Short mmCIF file of C-alpha atoms in Angstrom, two decimals:
data_model
loop_
_atom_site.label_atom_id
_atom_site.label_comp_id
_atom_site.label_asym_id
_atom_site.label_seq_id
_atom_site.Cartn_x
_atom_site.Cartn_y
_atom_site.Cartn_z
CA MET A 1 0.01 0.04 0.01
CA ARG A 2 2.87 2.40 0.78
CA HIS A 3 4.26 1.79 -2.77
CA LEU A 4 0.84 2.64 -4.23
CA LEU A 5 0.63 5.83 -2.11
CA ALA A 6 4.15 6.81 -3.18
CA THR A 7 3.30 6.23 -6.67
CA PHE A 8 0.16 8.41 -6.55
CA VAL A 9 2.07 11.16 -4.84
CA SER A 10 4.63 10.94 -7.60
CA ILE A 11 2.03 11.07 -10.38
CA PHE A 12 0.21 13.95 -8.63
CA LEU A 13 3.46 15.99 -8.51
CA LEU A 14 4.01 15.38 -12.26
CA PHE A 15 0.97 17.79 -12.75
CA VAL A 16 2.50 20.62 -10.72
CA GLY A 17 5.55 20.53 -12.90
CA PRO A 18 5.21 24.28 -13.92
CA CYS A 19 5.52 25.23 -10.15
CA ALA A 20 8.83 23.41 -9.89
CA ALA A 21 10.65 26.01 -11.92
CA GLN A 22 9.82 28.68 -9.26
CA PRO A 23 12.32 28.54 -6.32
CA ASP A 24 9.49 29.31 -3.79
CA SER A 25 7.13 26.75 -5.39
CA SER A 26 9.95 24.18 -5.37
CA THR A 27 10.54 24.66 -1.67
CA LYS A 28 6.89 24.28 -1.04
CA ILE A 29 6.64 21.11 -3.02
CA ASP A 30 9.64 19.81 -1.21
CA GLN A 31 8.01 20.63 2.16
CA TYR A 32 4.80 18.98 1.08
CA ILE A 33 6.53 15.75 0.05
CA LYS A 34 8.37 15.50 3.27
CA ALA A 35 5.34 16.17 5.28
CA GLU A 36 3.26 13.58 3.30
CA MET A 37 5.96 11.07 3.66
CA ARG A 38 5.85 11.42 7.38
CA ARG A 39 2.12 11.38 7.56
CA GLN A 40 1.67 8.37 5.30
CA GLN A 41 4.76 6.59 6.54
CA ILE A 42 6.22 6.42 3.08
CA PRO A 43 9.91 5.34 3.54
CA GLY A 44 10.99 6.70 0.15
CA LEU A 45 10.14 8.03 -3.32
CA LEU A 46 11.60 9.44 -6.46
CA LEU A 47 10.04 12.56 -7.99
CA ALA A 48 10.39 13.44 -11.70
CA VAL A 49 8.87 16.59 -13.07
CA LEU A 50 8.58 16.84 -16.92
CA ARG A 51 8.32 20.05 -18.70
CA ASN A 52 7.56 19.95 -22.40
CA GLY A 53 8.63 16.39 -22.68
CA LYS A 54 11.90 17.03 -20.98
CA ILE A 55 13.06 16.29 -17.38
CA ALA A 56 12.84 19.46 -15.40
CA LEU A 57 13.51 18.07 -12.02
CA VAL A 58 14.51 14.81 -10.47
CA LYS A 59 14.69 14.54 -6.72
CA SER A 60 14.93 11.55 -4.38
CA TYR A 61 13.61 11.24 -0.83
CA GLY A 62 14.07 8.78 2.03
CA PHE A 63 15.23 5.25 1.76
CA SER A 64 14.71 2.49 -0.72
CA ASN A 65 15.78 -0.03 2.05
CA VAL A 66 15.06 1.25 5.59
CA GLU A 67 16.70 -1.64 7.34
CA HIS A 68 19.97 -0.90 5.69
CA GLN A 69 19.47 2.70 5.28
CA VAL A 70 20.02 2.76 1.54
CA PRO A 71 18.93 6.09 0.22
CA VAL A 72 16.69 6.48 -2.83
CA LYS A 73 18.79 7.69 -5.78
CA PRO A 74 17.79 8.89 -9.20
CA GLU A 75 18.55 5.53 -10.62
CA THR A 76 16.62 3.54 -7.96
CA LEU A 77 14.03 1.17 -9.36
CA PHE A 78 10.74 0.58 -7.55
CA GLN A 79 8.37 -2.23 -7.90
CA SER A 80 5.08 -0.90 -9.35
CA GLY A 81 2.92 -3.50 -7.61
CA SER A 82 -0.69 -3.63 -8.30
CA ILE A 83 -0.97 -0.29 -10.01
CA ALA A 84 0.76 -1.89 -13.05
CA LYS A 85 -2.57 -3.55 -13.84
CA GLN A 86 -4.18 -0.12 -14.72
CA PHE A 87 -1.22 0.86 -16.96
CA THR A 88 -1.24 -2.58 -18.51
CA ALA A 89 -5.01 -2.49 -19.31
CA THR A 90 -4.68 1.06 -20.75
CA ALA A 91 -1.80 -0.03 -23.09
CA VAL A 92 -3.75 -3.09 -24.18
CA MET A 93 -6.90 -1.07 -24.96
CA ILE A 94 -4.77 1.35 -27.05
CA LEU A 95 -3.55 -1.71 -29.00
CA VAL A 96 -7.16 -2.84 -29.29
CA GLU A 97 -8.26 0.64 -30.62
CA GLU A 98 -5.35 0.49 -33.21
CA GLY A 99 -6.60 -2.79 -34.34
CA LYS A 100 -3.32 -4.53 -33.33
CA LEU A 101 -4.99 -7.09 -31.12
CA SER A 102 -8.42 -8.19 -30.06
CA LEU A 103 -9.80 -8.76 -26.55
CA ASP A 104 -10.97 -12.19 -27.83
CA ASP A 105 -7.58 -13.28 -29.04
CA LYS A 106 -6.27 -16.45 -27.41
CA ILE A 107 -3.08 -15.77 -25.63
CA SER A 108 -1.48 -18.68 -27.29
CA LYS A 109 -1.40 -16.31 -30.29
CA TYR A 110 1.27 -14.27 -28.55
CA PHE A 111 2.93 -16.98 -26.38
CA ALA A 112 3.70 -19.90 -28.75
CA ASP A 113 5.00 -22.02 -25.78
CA ALA A 114 1.90 -21.48 -23.58
CA PRO A 115 0.83 -24.69 -21.82
CA GLU A 116 -2.24 -26.60 -23.19
CA SER A 117 -4.22 -25.59 -20.11
CA TRP A 118 -4.03 -22.02 -21.41
CA LYS A 119 -5.43 -22.75 -24.84
CA ASN A 120 -8.94 -21.06 -24.24
CA ILE A 121 -7.62 -18.10 -22.23
CA THR A 122 -8.17 -14.83 -24.01
CA VAL A 123 -6.82 -11.16 -23.57
CA ARG A 124 -10.18 -10.33 -22.10
CA HIS A 125 -9.84 -13.05 -19.43
CA LEU A 126 -6.47 -11.65 -18.43
CA LEU A 127 -7.77 -8.12 -18.13
CA THR A 128 -10.83 -9.09 -16.13
CA HIS A 129 -8.98 -11.60 -13.95
CA THR A 130 -11.29 -14.47 -15.16
CA SER A 131 -8.68 -16.59 -16.70
CA GLY A 132 -8.60 -19.27 -14.04
CA MET A 133 -4.77 -19.01 -13.74
CA GLY A 134 -3.61 -19.62 -10.14
CA ASP A 135 -1.53 -17.36 -8.02
CA TYR A 136 2.17 -17.29 -7.97
CA PRO A 137 3.78 -20.49 -6.58
CA PRO A 138 4.57 -19.93 -2.90
CA ASP A 139 8.33 -20.46 -3.39
CA MET A 140 8.51 -17.64 -6.13
CA ASP A 141 10.76 -14.73 -5.17
CA THR A 142 8.60 -11.78 -6.46
CA ARG A 143 11.40 -9.31 -5.75
CA ARG A 144 13.69 -11.06 -8.16
CA ASP A 145 14.11 -10.11 -11.86
CA TYR A 146 13.34 -13.08 -14.16
CA THR A 147 13.78 -13.47 -17.86
CA GLU A 148 10.53 -14.16 -19.87
CA ASP A 149 11.61 -17.72 -20.36
CA GLN A 150 12.30 -18.15 -16.47
CA TYR A 151 9.01 -16.70 -15.69
CA LEU A 152 7.06 -18.81 -17.96
CA ALA A 153 8.82 -21.92 -16.74
CA ILE A 154 7.73 -20.91 -13.27
CA ILE A 155 4.15 -20.26 -13.91
CA LYS A 156 3.38 -23.13 -16.22
#
């Protein structure tokens, strides 16, 4: 949940980009972020403000690992968590509108090595969480980066 809140704070702040150019506004934004981090117990976040498609400000706050006191840096990668579902659904729907895929396409069209048990699962099933696919195996390390082949081997 903290990652979700940090993500929403970051997204909100992208819309105040024009204010970031003003020193007084920048200080106010900085104070606001620090206050919200304390209030919502957010251990760390990375702020990026874009202006006219270019990075106007990048600032890190807090820790990416509280236990080891590892500070957030501009190159720190955060797990997106559950919010990735909304971004994925939006990207898929853009592809649908462009005619590049259909919600009723079988996923085996895109995953040639998909197991037989997936043969009737469609893109629509994945987006509506009605595919019948199970949860991650209990021994899967969700904090680790997997290649596509490694990931498919785990979930098959």
